Coordinates of C-alpha atoms in Angstrom, one line a residue:
M1 CA -3.3 -18.9 12.9
F2 CA -6.1 -18.8 10.2
E3 CA -8.6 -21.6 8.9
K4 CA -7.3 -22.5 5.4
G5 CA -10.4 -21.1 3.7
L6 CA -10.8 -17.9 5.4
L7 CA -10.7 -16.0 2.3
A8 CA -12.4 -18.9 0.3
G9 CA -14.8 -17.2 -2.4
K10 CA -13.3 -13.8 -2.1
R11 CA -12.1 -12.3 -5.3
I12 CA -9.4 -9.6 -4.4
L13 CA -7.6 -6.8 -6.6
V14 CA -4.5 -5.9 -5.4
T15 CA -2.7 -2.6 -6.7
G16 CA 1.0 -2.8 -6.9
G17 CA 0.7 -6.6 -6.4
G18 CA 3.6 -7.9 -8.2
S19 CA 6.7 -6.8 -5.7
G20 CA 7.1 -6.2 -2.4
L21 CA 4.0 -5.8 0.4
G22 CA 2.0 -6.2 -2.3
A23 CA 3.3 -9.6 -3.5
A24 CA 3.5 -10.6 0.3
M25 CA -0.3 -9.9 0.9
G26 CA -1.3 -11.4 -2.5
H27 CA 0.4 -14.9 -1.4
R28 CA -1.2 -15.2 1.7
F29 CA -4.8 -14.4 0.1
V30 CA -4.3 -17.2 -2.4
E31 CA -3.1 -19.3 0.6
L32 CA -6.6 -18.5 2.3
G33 CA -8.4 -19.5 -0.6
A34 CA -9.2 -16.4 -2.3
E35 CA -9.0 -15.5 -6.0
L36 CA -6.1 -13.1 -6.8
I37 CA -5.7 -10.3 -9.4
I38 CA -2.6 -8.2 -9.5
C39 CA -2.5 -5.0 -11.4
G40 CA 0.3 -2.6 -11.8
R41 CA 2.4 -0.8 -14.7
R42 CA 5.1 -3.3 -15.1
R43 CA 3.5 -6.5 -17.0
E44 CA 6.6 -8.4 -17.1
V45 CA 6.7 -8.1 -12.9
L46 CA 3.0 -8.9 -13.0
E47 CA 3.4 -12.2 -14.9
Q48 CA 6.3 -13.6 -13.1
A49 CA 4.7 -13.0 -9.9
A50 CA 1.6 -14.7 -11.0
M51 CA 3.6 -17.5 -12.5
R52 CA 5.3 -17.9 -8.9
L53 CA 2.1 -18.0 -7.0
R54 CA 0.3 -20.4 -9.4
S55 CA 3.5 -22.9 -9.2
E56 CA 3.5 -22.8 -5.5
L57 CA 0.0 -22.6 -4.6
G58 CA -1.9 -23.7 -7.6
G59 CA -4.8 -21.1 -6.9
K60 CA -6.5 -18.8 -9.5
V61 CA -4.1 -15.6 -10.1
G62 CA -4.9 -13.1 -12.9
T63 CA -2.9 -9.9 -13.8
I64 CA -4.2 -6.6 -15.3
G65 CA -1.9 -4.0 -16.7
C66 CA -3.1 -0.5 -15.3
D67 CA -1.5 3.0 -14.3
I68 CA -3.7 4.0 -11.7
R69 CA -2.3 7.7 -11.9
D70 CA -5.1 7.6 -14.9
G71 CA -8.6 7.9 -13.8
A72 CA -9.8 6.6 -17.6
A73 CA -7.7 3.7 -17.2
V74 CA -8.6 2.5 -13.9
E75 CA -12.3 2.8 -14.9
A76 CA -11.4 0.5 -18.0
M77 CA -9.5 -1.8 -15.9
M78 CA -12.6 -2.2 -13.3
D79 CA -14.7 -2.8 -16.4
E80 CA -12.6 -5.4 -17.6
I81 CA -12.5 -7.0 -14.1
W82 CA -16.4 -6.6 -13.6
R83 CA -16.7 -8.6 -17.0
D84 CA -16.0 -11.6 -15.3
A85 CA -17.2 -11.0 -11.7
P86 CA -17.3 -8.3 -9.3
I87 CA -14.3 -8.2 -7.0
D88 CA -15.0 -8.3 -3.2
V89 CA -11.8 -6.5 -1.9
L90 CA -9.7 -3.9 -3.1
V91 CA -6.2 -3.6 -1.5
N92 CA -4.8 0.1 -2.2
N93 CA -1.2 -0.5 -1.8
A94 CA 0.3 1.1 -4.9
A95 CA 2.4 4.1 -3.7
A96 CA 5.4 5.9 -4.5
T97 CA 8.0 8.1 -1.9
F98 CA 11.4 9.3 -1.6
I99 CA 13.4 11.0 0.7
A100 CA 14.1 14.7 -0.2
Q101 CA 14.4 18.2 1.5
T102 CA 10.9 19.6 0.8
E103 CA 12.4 23.1 0.1
H104 CA 14.2 21.7 -3.3
M105 CA 11.1 19.4 -4.5
S106 CA 9.8 20.4 -7.9
S107 CA 6.2 20.4 -8.6
R108 CA 6.7 17.3 -10.8
A109 CA 8.9 15.6 -8.2
A110 CA 5.4 16.3 -5.6
D111 CA 3.3 15.0 -8.4
A112 CA 5.1 11.8 -8.9
I113 CA 4.3 11.0 -5.1
L114 CA 0.9 12.1 -4.9
A115 CA -0.5 10.9 -8.3
P116 CA -0.2 7.0 -7.2
T117 CA -0.6 7.3 -3.6
L118 CA -3.5 9.8 -3.2
H119 CA -5.2 10.0 -6.5
G120 CA -4.6 6.2 -7.6
A121 CA -5.9 5.4 -4.4
M122 CA -9.1 7.3 -4.9
Y123 CA -9.6 6.7 -8.6
C124 CA -9.7 2.7 -7.7
T125 CA -11.6 3.3 -4.4
L126 CA -14.3 5.4 -6.2
A127 CA -14.1 3.1 -9.1
A128 CA -15.0 -0.2 -7.1
G129 CA -17.3 1.5 -4.7
R130 CA -19.6 3.0 -7.4
R131 CA -19.9 -0.8 -9.0
W132 CA -20.7 -2.2 -5.4
I133 CA -23.2 0.3 -4.7
D134 CA -25.0 0.1 -8.1
G135 CA -24.8 -3.6 -8.0
K136 CA -26.0 -4.2 -4.2
H137 CA -22.6 -5.9 -4.0
K138 CA -20.5 -6.0 -0.3
G139 CA -16.9 -4.6 -0.8
V140 CA -14.2 -4.0 1.4
V141 CA -11.4 -1.5 0.7
L142 CA -8.0 -1.9 2.7
S143 CA -5.7 0.8 2.1
I144 CA -1.9 0.4 3.3
L145 CA -1.0 3.7 4.7
S146 CA 1.8 5.0 7.3
T147 CA 2.4 6.1 10.7
S148 CA 3.2 9.3 9.1
T149 CA -0.5 10.1 9.3
I150 CA -0.2 10.1 13.3
T151 CA 3.5 11.8 13.4
G152 CA 3.9 13.6 10.3
R153 CA 7.4 13.1 8.6
A154 CA 10.1 15.3 7.7
F155 CA 11.7 14.9 4.3
T156 CA 8.7 12.5 2.8
V157 CA 6.2 15.5 3.1
P158 CA 4.1 14.6 -0.1
S159 CA 4.1 11.0 1.1
A160 CA 2.9 12.1 4.4
M161 CA 0.0 14.3 3.1
A162 CA -1.4 11.5 0.7
K163 CA -1.2 8.7 3.2
S164 CA -3.1 11.2 5.6
A165 CA -5.6 12.1 2.9
V166 CA -6.5 8.5 2.2
L167 CA -6.8 8.0 6.1
A168 CA -9.3 10.9 5.8
M169 CA -11.3 9.1 2.8
T170 CA -11.2 5.8 4.9
K171 CA -12.9 7.6 7.7
S172 CA -15.3 9.6 5.7
L173 CA -16.5 6.3 3.5
A174 CA -16.7 4.3 6.5
V175 CA -19.9 6.6 7.5
E176 CA -20.9 6.8 3.9
W177 CA -20.8 3.6 2.6
G178 CA -21.2 1.6 5.7
P179 CA -25.1 1.4 5.1
K180 CA -24.6 0.1 1.9
G181 CA -22.4 -2.7 2.7
V182 CA -18.8 -1.4 2.1
R183 CA -16.4 -1.2 4.5
T184 CA -13.2 1.0 4.6
V185 CA -10.0 -0.1 6.9
A186 CA -6.7 0.8 6.8
I187 CA -2.8 -0.4 8.2
A188 CA 0.0 1.6 9.1
P189 CA 2.9 -0.5 8.5
G190 CA 6.1 0.4 10.2
A191 CA 9.5 -0.9 8.9
F192 CA 8.9 -3.8 6.5
P193 CA 11.9 -3.8 4.5
T194 CA 11.4 -4.0 0.5
P195 CA 14.3 -3.8 -2.0
G196 CA 12.5 -1.0 -3.6
A197 CA 11.0 1.1 -0.4
S198 CA 14.8 0.7 1.0
G199 CA 16.5 2.1 -2.0
Q200 CA 14.3 5.1 -1.6
L201 CA 14.0 5.6 2.0
R202 CA 17.3 4.1 3.5
P203 CA 19.9 5.1 0.8
E204 CA 23.6 4.9 1.8
G205 CA 24.3 7.3 4.6
R206 CA 21.5 6.5 6.7
D207 CA 21.8 5.5 10.4
A208 CA 21.9 1.7 9.8
S209 CA 21.0 0.9 13.3
W210 CA 17.1 2.0 13.3
A211 CA 15.6 -1.3 13.6
E212 CA 17.5 -2.0 17.0
R213 CA 15.9 1.3 18.2
N214 CA 12.5 -0.3 17.5
P215 CA 10.9 -1.1 20.9
L216 CA 10.8 -5.0 19.9
G217 CA 14.2 -4.6 18.5
R218 CA 13.5 -5.7 14.8
A219 CA 11.8 -4.8 11.6
G220 CA 8.2 -6.2 10.5
E221 CA 8.3 -9.5 8.7
H222 CA 6.2 -9.5 5.5
R223 CA 3.9 -12.5 6.9
E224 CA 2.9 -10.3 9.7
L225 CA 1.7 -7.8 7.6
A226 CA -0.1 -10.0 5.1
N227 CA -1.9 -12.0 8.2
L228 CA -3.1 -8.6 9.4
A229 CA -4.4 -7.7 6.0
S230 CA -5.9 -11.4 5.7
F231 CA -7.9 -10.6 8.9
L232 CA -9.3 -7.1 8.0
I233 CA -10.5 -8.0 4.7
S234 CA -12.2 -11.5 5.9
D235 CA -15.7 -11.7 7.5
Q236 CA -14.1 -12.3 10.5
A237 CA -13.6 -8.3 10.9
G238 CA -17.1 -7.3 9.6
Y239 CA -17.6 -5.0 12.5
I240 CA -14.3 -2.9 12.0
N241 CA -14.7 0.1 9.7
G242 CA -13.2 3.1 9.4
E243 CA -10.0 2.1 11.5
M244 CA -6.4 2.3 10.7
V245 CA -4.5 -0.7 12.6
V246 CA -0.9 0.6 13.2
Q247 CA 1.7 -2.2 12.9
D248 CA 5.0 -0.9 13.7
G249 CA 6.5 -2.6 16.8
G250 CA 5.6 0.9 19.0
A251 CA 8.2 2.5 16.8
H252 CA 6.0 5.8 16.2
L253 CA 5.6 6.1 19.8
R254 CA 9.3 6.8 20.2
S255 CA 10.1 9.0 16.9
S256 CA 8.5 9.9 13.7
G257 CA 11.6 7.8 11.7
A258 CA 13.0 10.9 10.4
E259 CA 15.3 12.5 13.0
D260 CA 18.5 11.0 11.7
L261 CA 18.1 13.2 8.2
L262 CA 18.1 16.1 10.6
Q263 CA 21.9 15.6 11.0
W264 CA 22.3 15.3 7.3
T265 CA 24.8 18.0 5.7
D266 CA 24.2 19.8 2.4
A267 CA 26.8 17.4 0.5
Q268 CA 25.0 14.5 1.6
W269 CA 21.6 15.8 0.4
Q270 CA 23.4 16.8 -3.2
Q271 CA 24.7 13.6 -3.3
Q272 CA 21.3 12.1 -2.7
R273 CA 19.9 14.3 -5.1
E274 CA 22.5 13.3 -7.8
R275 CA 21.9 9.7 -7.1
R276 CA 18.2 10.2 -7.8
S277 CA 19.0 12.1 -11.1
K278 CA 20.7 9.1 -12.3
N279 CA 17.9 6.6 -11.5

C-alpha cells in the first residue's frame, strides 16, 4: 500500500525491537527503505533478528544492547548512536506487563512493569528529544500504548497507569516540542498476539474465544500494525501530532478486555501466582 521508498533516508531506533511487534515494525521499516537500529537487553535475540532482516531484505540493520530502565545507560546508548548520525525516529515499543490481582502485587512487581514501560519510554524520549532540539534536527517519537489508556484495565493496573502516563507525555510534548520540529504520536493496539504477551496476559484458564468476540471477529495481524506505524512516522503524516490512533477492531467499544478475569476463583489466581514465581 506504500511507495517502496516511503522511509528512505530515515534512521529509526526501535526499543524492544528483537522480537514480537517491535520486530514486525522493524521488518516493515527496512522494507520501506529505512536504516534500522534495534535495542534491548538480550544481545543474542537482537543479533538473530538483525541477521534475519539483513538476509531477507539486505537493508542496513544495527543492534545495541541497552537496559532502558537505566537512565544513564540510555544516555550512553544515544551518545553511541549519535556518533555515527542522529536518528530521525524513536519507537518506544519496549514494555512489560502480566495479569495479577492488584492487592497481591508487591512494590517490586509493580516496579518491574513501570520501569521499562514508563521510565524507559521517558528516558529514551528525553534523550532523543534533547539531542534533536540541540542539533536543530527534526524527529518523530512513536509510542506503542494500549486501549487501557481509554478504558482502564483491571488486573493489569501498573501497565494501564504507565501507558496512560506515556499518552500524557505524547500530548504534552506535541505542544512543547512541535514548534522545535519534533512530532509525538502513538498507537493503541488491541490484540496482536505474540508469544511473549500471550504467555503473560492469556495463560491457561482464560477465555479462549476472546478473538471471536471482537467486532471484526479476529485478532490483528502484525503487518497491519507495522503499516500504521510506518505511515505515522513518515513525512506523509507530518500534520499528525499529539494523537493516539486506536487499532483494535473496535474491541474497546465493547469491553476493556479484562472482564473474564472477574470470574476467576482464588484457586485460579493462586495457580497463576505459582506459575509466575517459577518463571
